[in-house]
Coordinates of C-alpha atoms in Angstrom, one line a residue:
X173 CA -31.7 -121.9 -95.0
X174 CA -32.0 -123.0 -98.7
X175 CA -28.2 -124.1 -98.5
X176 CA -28.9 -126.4 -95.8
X177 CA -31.7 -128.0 -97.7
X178 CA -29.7 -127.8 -100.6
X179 CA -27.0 -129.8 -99.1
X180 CA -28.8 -131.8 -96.5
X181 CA -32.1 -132.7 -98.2
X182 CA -31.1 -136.3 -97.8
X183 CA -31.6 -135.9 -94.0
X184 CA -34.2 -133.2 -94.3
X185 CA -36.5 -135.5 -96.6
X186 CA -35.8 -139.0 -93.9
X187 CA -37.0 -136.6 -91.0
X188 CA -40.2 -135.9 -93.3
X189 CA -41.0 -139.5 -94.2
X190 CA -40.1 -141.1 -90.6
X191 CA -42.8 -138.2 -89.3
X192 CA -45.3 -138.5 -92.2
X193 CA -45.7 -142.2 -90.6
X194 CA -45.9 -140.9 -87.2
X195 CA -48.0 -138.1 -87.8
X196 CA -50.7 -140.7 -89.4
X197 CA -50.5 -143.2 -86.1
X198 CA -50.6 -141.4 -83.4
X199 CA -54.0 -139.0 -84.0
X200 CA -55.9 -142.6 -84.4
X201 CA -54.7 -143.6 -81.5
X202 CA -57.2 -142.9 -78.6
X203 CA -59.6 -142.7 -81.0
X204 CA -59.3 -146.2 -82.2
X205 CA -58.7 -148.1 -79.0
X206 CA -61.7 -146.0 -77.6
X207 CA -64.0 -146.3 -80.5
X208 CA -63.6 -149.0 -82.5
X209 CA -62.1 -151.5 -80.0
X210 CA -64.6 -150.1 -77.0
X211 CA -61.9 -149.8 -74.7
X212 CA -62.2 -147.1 -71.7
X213 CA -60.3 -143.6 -71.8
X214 CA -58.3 -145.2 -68.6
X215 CA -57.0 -148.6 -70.2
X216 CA -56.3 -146.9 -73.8
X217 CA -54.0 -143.9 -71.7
X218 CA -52.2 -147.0 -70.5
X219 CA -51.5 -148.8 -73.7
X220 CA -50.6 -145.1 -74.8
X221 CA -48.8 -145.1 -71.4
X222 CA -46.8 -148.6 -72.7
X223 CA -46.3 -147.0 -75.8
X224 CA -44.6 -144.0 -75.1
X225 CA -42.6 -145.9 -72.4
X226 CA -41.2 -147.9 -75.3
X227 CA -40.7 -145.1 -77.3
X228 CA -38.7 -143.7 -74.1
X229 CA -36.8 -146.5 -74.1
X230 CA -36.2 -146.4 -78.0
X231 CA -35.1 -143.0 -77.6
X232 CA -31.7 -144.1 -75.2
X233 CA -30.6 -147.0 -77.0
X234 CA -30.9 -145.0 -80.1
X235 CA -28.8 -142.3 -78.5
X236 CA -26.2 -145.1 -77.4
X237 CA -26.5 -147.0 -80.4
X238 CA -25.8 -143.9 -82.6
X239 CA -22.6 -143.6 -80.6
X240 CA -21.1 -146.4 -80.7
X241 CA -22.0 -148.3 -83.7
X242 CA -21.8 -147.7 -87.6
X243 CA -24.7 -145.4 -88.1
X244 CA -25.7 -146.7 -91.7
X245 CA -25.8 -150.6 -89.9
X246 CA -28.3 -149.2 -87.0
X247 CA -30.5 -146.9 -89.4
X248 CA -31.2 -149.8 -91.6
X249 CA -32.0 -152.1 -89.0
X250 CA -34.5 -149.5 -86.8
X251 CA -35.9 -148.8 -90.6
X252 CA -36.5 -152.7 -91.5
X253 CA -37.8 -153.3 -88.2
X254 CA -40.5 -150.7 -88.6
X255 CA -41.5 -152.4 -92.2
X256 CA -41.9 -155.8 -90.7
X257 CA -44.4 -153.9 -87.4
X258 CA -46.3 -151.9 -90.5
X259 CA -46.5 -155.4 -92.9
X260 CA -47.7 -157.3 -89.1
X261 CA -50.2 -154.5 -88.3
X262 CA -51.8 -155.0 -92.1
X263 CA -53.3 -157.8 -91.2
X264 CA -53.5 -158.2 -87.0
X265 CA -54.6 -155.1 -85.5
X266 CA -57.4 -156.1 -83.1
X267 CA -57.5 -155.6 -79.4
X268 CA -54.6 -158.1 -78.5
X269 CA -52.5 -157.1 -81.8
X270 CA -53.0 -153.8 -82.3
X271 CA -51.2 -152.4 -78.8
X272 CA -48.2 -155.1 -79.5
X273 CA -47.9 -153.3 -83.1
X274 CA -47.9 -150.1 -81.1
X275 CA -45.5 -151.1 -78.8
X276 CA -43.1 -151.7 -81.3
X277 CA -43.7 -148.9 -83.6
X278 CA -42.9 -146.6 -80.4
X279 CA -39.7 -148.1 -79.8
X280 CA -38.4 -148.4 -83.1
X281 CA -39.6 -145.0 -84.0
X282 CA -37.9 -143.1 -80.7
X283 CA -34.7 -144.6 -82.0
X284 CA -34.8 -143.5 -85.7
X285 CA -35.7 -140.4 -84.2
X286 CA -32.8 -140.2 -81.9
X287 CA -30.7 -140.8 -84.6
X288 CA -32.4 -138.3 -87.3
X289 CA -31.7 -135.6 -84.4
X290 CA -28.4 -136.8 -83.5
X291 CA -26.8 -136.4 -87.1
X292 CA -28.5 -133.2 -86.9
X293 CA -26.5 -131.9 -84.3
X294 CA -23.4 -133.3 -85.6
X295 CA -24.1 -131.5 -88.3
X296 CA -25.2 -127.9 -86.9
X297 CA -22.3 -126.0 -86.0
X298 CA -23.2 -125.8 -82.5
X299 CA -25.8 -123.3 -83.3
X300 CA -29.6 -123.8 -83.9
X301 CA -30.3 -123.3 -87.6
X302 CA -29.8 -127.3 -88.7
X303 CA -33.1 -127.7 -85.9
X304 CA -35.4 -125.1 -87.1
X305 CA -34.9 -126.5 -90.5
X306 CA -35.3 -129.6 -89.5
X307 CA -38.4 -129.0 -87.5
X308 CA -39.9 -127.4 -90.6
X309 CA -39.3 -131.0 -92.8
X310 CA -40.6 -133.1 -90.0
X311 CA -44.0 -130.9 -89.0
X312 CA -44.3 -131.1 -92.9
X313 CA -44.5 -134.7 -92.3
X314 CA -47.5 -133.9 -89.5
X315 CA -49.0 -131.6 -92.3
X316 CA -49.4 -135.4 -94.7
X317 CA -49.7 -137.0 -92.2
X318 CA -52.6 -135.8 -90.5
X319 CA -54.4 -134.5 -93.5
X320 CA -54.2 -138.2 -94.8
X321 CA -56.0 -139.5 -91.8
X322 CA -59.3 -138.3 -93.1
X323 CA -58.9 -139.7 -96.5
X324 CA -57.6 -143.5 -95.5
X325 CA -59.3 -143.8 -92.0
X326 CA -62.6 -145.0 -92.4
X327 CA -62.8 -147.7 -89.5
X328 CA -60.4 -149.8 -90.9
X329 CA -56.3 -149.5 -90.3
X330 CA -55.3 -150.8 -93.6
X331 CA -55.1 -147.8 -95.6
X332 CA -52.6 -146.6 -93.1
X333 CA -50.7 -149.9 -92.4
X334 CA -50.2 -149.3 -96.3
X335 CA -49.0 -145.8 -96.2
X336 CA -46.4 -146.9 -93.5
X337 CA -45.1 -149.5 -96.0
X338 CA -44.6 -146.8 -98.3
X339 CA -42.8 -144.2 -96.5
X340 CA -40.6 -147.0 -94.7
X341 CA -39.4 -148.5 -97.9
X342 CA -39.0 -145.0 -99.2
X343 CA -36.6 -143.6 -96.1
X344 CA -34.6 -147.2 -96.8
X345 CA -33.8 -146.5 -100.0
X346 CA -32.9 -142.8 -99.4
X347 CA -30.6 -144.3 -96.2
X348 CA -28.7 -147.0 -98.7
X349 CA -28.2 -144.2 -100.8
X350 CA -26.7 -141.5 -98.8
X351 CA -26.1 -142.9 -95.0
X352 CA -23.0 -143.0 -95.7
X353 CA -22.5 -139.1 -96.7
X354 CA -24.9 -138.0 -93.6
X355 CA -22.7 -139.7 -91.2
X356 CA -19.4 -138.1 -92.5
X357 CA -18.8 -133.8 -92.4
X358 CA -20.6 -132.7 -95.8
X359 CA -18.5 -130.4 -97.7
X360 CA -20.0 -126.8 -97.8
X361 CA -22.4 -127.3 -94.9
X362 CA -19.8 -126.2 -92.1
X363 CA -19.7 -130.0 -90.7
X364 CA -16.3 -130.3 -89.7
X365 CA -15.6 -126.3 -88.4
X366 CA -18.6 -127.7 -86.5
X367 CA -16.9 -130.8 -85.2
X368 CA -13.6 -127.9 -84.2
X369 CA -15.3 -125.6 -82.5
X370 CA -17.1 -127.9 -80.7
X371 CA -14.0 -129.4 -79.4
X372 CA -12.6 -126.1 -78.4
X373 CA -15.3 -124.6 -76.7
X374 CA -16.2 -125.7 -73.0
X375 CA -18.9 -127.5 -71.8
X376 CA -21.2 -125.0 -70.2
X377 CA -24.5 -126.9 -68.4
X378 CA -24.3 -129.0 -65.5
X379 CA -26.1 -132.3 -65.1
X380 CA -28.3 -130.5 -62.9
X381 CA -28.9 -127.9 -65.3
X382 CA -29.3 -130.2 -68.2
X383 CA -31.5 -132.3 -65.5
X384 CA -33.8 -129.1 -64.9
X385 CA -33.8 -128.6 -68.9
X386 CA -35.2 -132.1 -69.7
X387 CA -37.3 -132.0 -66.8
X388 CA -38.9 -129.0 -68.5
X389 CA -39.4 -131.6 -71.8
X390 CA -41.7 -133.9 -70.4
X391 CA -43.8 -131.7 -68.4
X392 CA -44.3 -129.6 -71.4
X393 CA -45.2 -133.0 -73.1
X394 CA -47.3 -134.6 -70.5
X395 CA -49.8 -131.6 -71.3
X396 CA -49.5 -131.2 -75.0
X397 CA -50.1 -134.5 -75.2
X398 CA -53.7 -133.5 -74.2
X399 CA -54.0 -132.5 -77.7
X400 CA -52.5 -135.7 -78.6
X401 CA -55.0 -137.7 -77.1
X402 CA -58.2 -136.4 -74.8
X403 CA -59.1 -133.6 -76.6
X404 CA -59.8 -135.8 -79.6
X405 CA -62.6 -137.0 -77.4
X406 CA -63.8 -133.5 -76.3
X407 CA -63.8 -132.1 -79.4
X408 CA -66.4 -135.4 -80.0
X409 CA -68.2 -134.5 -76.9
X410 CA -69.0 -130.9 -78.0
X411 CA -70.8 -132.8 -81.0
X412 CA -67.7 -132.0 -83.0
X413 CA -66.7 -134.9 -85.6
X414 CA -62.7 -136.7 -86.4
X415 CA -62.8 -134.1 -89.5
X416 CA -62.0 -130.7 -87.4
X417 CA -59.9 -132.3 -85.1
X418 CA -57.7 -133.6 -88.3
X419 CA -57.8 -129.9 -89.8
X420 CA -57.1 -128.8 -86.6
X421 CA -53.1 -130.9 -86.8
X422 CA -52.9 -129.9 -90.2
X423 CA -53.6 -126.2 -89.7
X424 CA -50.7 -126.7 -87.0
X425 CA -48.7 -128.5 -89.2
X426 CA -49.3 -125.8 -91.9
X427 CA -48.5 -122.9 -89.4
X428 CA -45.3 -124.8 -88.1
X429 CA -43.9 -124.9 -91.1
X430 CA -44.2 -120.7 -91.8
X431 CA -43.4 -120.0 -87.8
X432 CA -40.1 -122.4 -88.4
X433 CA -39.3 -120.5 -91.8
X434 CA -39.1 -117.2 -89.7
X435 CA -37.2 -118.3 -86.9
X436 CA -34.4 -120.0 -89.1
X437 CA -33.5 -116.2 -89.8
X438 CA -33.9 -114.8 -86.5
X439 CA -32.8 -117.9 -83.9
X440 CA -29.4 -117.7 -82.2
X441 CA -27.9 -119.0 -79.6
X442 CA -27.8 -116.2 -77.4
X443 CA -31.9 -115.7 -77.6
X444 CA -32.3 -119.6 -77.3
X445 CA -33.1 -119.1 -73.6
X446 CA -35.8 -116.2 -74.1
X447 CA -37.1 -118.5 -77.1
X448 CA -37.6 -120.9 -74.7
X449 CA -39.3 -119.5 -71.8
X450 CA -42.1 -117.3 -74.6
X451 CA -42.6 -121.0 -76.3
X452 CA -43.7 -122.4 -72.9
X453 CA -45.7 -119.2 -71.7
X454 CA -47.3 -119.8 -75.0
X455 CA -48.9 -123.5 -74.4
X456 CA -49.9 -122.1 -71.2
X457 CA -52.0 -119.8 -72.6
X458 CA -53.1 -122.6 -75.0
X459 CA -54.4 -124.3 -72.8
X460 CA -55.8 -121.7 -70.0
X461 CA -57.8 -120.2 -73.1
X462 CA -59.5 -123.7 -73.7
X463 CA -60.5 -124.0 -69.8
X464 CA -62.3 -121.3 -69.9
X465 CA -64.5 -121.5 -73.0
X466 CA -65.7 -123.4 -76.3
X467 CA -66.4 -123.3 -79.8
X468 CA -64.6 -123.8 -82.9
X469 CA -62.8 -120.7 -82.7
X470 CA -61.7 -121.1 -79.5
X471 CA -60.0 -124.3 -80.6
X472 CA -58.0 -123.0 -83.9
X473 CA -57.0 -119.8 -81.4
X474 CA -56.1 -122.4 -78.9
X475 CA -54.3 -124.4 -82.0
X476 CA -52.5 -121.4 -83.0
X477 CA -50.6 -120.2 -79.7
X478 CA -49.9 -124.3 -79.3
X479 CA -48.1 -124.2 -82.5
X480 CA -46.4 -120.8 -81.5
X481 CA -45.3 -122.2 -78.4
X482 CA -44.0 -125.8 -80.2
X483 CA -42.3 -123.9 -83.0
X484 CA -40.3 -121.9 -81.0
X485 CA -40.1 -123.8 -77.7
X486 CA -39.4 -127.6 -79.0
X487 CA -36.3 -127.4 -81.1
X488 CA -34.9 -124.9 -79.0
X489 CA -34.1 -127.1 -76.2
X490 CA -32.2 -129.4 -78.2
X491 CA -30.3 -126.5 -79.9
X492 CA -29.6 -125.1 -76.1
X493 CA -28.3 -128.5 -75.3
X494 CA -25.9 -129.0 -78.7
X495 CA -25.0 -125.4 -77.6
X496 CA -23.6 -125.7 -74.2
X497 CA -22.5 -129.6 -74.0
X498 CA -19.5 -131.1 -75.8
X499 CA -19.4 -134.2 -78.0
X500 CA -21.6 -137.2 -77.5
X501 CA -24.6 -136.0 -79.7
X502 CA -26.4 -139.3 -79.7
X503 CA -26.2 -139.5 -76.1
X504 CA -28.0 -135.8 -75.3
X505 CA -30.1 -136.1 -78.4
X506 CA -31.3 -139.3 -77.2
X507 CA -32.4 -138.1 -73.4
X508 CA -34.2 -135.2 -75.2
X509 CA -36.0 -137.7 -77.2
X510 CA -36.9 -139.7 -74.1
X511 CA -37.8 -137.4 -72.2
X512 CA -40.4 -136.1 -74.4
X513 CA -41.8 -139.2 -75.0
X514 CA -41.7 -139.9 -70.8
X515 CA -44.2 -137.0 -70.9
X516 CA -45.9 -138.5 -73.7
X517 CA -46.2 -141.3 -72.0
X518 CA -47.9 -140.4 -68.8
X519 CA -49.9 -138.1 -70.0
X520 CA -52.7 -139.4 -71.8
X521 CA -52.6 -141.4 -68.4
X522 CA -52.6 -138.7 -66.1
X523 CA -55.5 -136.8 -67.8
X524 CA -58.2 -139.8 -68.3
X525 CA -57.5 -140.2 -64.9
X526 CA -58.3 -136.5 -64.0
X527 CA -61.7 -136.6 -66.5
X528 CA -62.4 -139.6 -65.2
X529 CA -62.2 -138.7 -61.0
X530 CA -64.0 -134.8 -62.4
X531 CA -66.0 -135.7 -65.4
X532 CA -64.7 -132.1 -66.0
X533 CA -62.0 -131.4 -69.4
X534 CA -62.0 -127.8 -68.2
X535 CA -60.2 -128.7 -64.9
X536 CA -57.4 -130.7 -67.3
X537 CA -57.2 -127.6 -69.2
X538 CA -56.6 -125.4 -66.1
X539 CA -54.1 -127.7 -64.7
X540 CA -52.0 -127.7 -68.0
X541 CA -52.2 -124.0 -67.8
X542 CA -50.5 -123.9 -64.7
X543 CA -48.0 -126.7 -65.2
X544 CA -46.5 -124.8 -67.9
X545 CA -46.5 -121.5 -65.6
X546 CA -44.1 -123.7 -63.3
X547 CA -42.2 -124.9 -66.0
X548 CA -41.3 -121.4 -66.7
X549 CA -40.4 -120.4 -62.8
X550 CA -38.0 -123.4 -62.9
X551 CA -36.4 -122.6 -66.0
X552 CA -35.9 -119.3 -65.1
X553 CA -34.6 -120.0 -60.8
X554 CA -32.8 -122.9 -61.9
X555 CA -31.1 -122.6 -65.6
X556 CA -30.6 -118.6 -66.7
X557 CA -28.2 -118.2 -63.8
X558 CA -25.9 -120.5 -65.1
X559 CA -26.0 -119.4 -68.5
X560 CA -25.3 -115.7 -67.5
X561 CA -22.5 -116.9 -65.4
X562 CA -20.7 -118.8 -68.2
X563 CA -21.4 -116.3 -71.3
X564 CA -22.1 -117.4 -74.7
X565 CA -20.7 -120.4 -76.4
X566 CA -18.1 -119.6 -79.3
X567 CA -20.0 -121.1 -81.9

């Protein structure tokens, strides 16, 4: 592990500055639309709706862009684009500006992203490590992220607009600095025995298996984003204030990052699958445990088999991928990234449309419970056959 930060902490540290930024927006989110702009749960899902639909969209082009342009040249743009959208947001952020400043922020943050991830797996070795590690730098960015929420946020979006500024400018001077070693095989890291063996080994998913895989992505993410989003406002509703619900992220930032540390020792390729299908049964139970009862307890319990489930599930299904595809890294990375975000999108939708019809959050809870539980019947009909069938990959 420490030799990949050791001779990747360039990346590492952009991952953890991109997500800082992130990690501070996206919390506020519901809350601010709902709150401070009075707008209903139903019309703020669907500005988070158009949000993460951009950020869908700026997860493919990233993917393409990654491909087939000069990866310094496309880094610096999606990096000074997301200056300008912090600098705009500083001063307009009301009911018409603010969702426009979102907008934007979602698609230029799915394709830095996209192309974060995609240098990741051109860097891996086919195998998962370069993820793990990576997940651990980026949740720390949730961990500052979050935890600076309840220090800047106090009904105004200035203080954050601000800390956006910084990170951005600090990510483009880290990118000038060293794009051009991340997008070349680093020396010592295993980069270009990666590039070999992933040119002699076969491809071993299908499209429909890779379908079923990122399929799998954005159902998982059209119920996490519960947490992203309503349960913010249930957490307000059980006369619970912003202050739990932002040590809640950063107890699961916190518990990411020692989860990740573990599984960067134990995580191969072989148990990716396995990793996989306990990460999902996890969230299930996440959620199935909050249907059923309340209380602050109850929520850190619920917190901690989340983060259980997203440490182990989440960068194993872009490892899988790397694992059993060949070449175009942008491309795959880039569907993962959408994907996720697809379910990001329509879920914030999807569940102020089932409190609103119920009035109920513990009828949300229950059907998250059980989405997951299908999740894990399709992964395991539709995607474990064909990786018995084909054997392990040589890497």
């Amino acid at each position: 592990m420490w030799k990949l930060v050791r001779s990747l902490w360039p990346l590492l540290v952009l991952g953890l500055l991109v997500n800082t930024a992130y990690s501070v927006m996206w919390p506020l989110t519901t809350i601010y639309l709902h709150q401070n702009l009075g707008l209903s749960l139903v019309v703020s899902g669907v500005i988070l709706a158009v949000y993460s639909g951009f950020n869908v969209l700026g997860g493919y082009l990233g993917g393409l862009l990654t491909d087939r342009f000069p990866v310094k040249r496309v880094g610096l743009a999606l990096l000074t684009g997301l200056v300008v959208d912090a600098v705009a947001g500083l001063f307009w952020n009301g009911r018409v500006a603010y969702p426009l400043v979102l907008v934007v922020f979602g698609l230029l943050t799915g394709g830095m992203l996209t192309l974060i991830t995609a240098l990741a797996a051109h860097l891996s070795r086919g195998s998962g490590r370069l993820f793990n590690v990576l997940y651990i730098f980026i949740n720390l960015g949730l961990v500052v992220g979050t935890a600076s929420i309840g220090v800047l946020f106090h009904h105004s979006l200035q203080p954050i607009f601000f800390l956006l500024i910084a990170c951005y400018g600090g990510a483009i001077g880290l990118w000038l600095k060293y794009a051009d070693r991340l997008a070349q095989p680093v020396r010592g890291t295993g980069a270009t025995a990666a590039v070999t063996a992933t040119q002699g080994r076969p491809a071993m998913l299908r499209p429909f298996q890779i379908g079923v895989i990122l399929l799998s992505l954005t159902l998982m993410w059209l119920t996490y984003a519960q947490w992203m989003s309503n349960v913010s406002v249930y957490i307000q509703n059980q006369g619970l204030g912003i202050r739990l619900y932002s040590h809640l992220w950063v107890y699961n930032g916190l518990l990411l990052i020692v989860v990740q540390s573990l599984m960067t020792k134990v995580s191969r390729t072989k148990t990716l699958p396995a990793q996989i299908i306990l990460g999902l049964g996890a969230i299930g139970c996440s959620f199935l445990l909050l249907s059923s009862t309340t209380g602050v307890l109850v929520l850190f319990v619920a917190m901690t088999l989340l983060t259980l489930g997203e440490a182990i599930y989440v960068p194993g299904v872009p490892a899988l991928i790397n694992a059993y595809t060949v070449g175009n890294e942008g491309k795959y990375q880039g569907l993962v990234n959408a994907f996720s975000s697809l379910g990001k999108a329509v879920g914030p939708v999807m569940g102020g449309l089932i409190i609103g019809s119920s009035q109920a959050f513990s009828l949300l809870f229950l059907l998250c419970g059980l989405v997951n539980g299908l999740i894990v019947l399709g992964l395991i009909v539709g995607v474990l056959p064909a990786l018995k069938n084909t054997g392990e990959p040589s890497a």
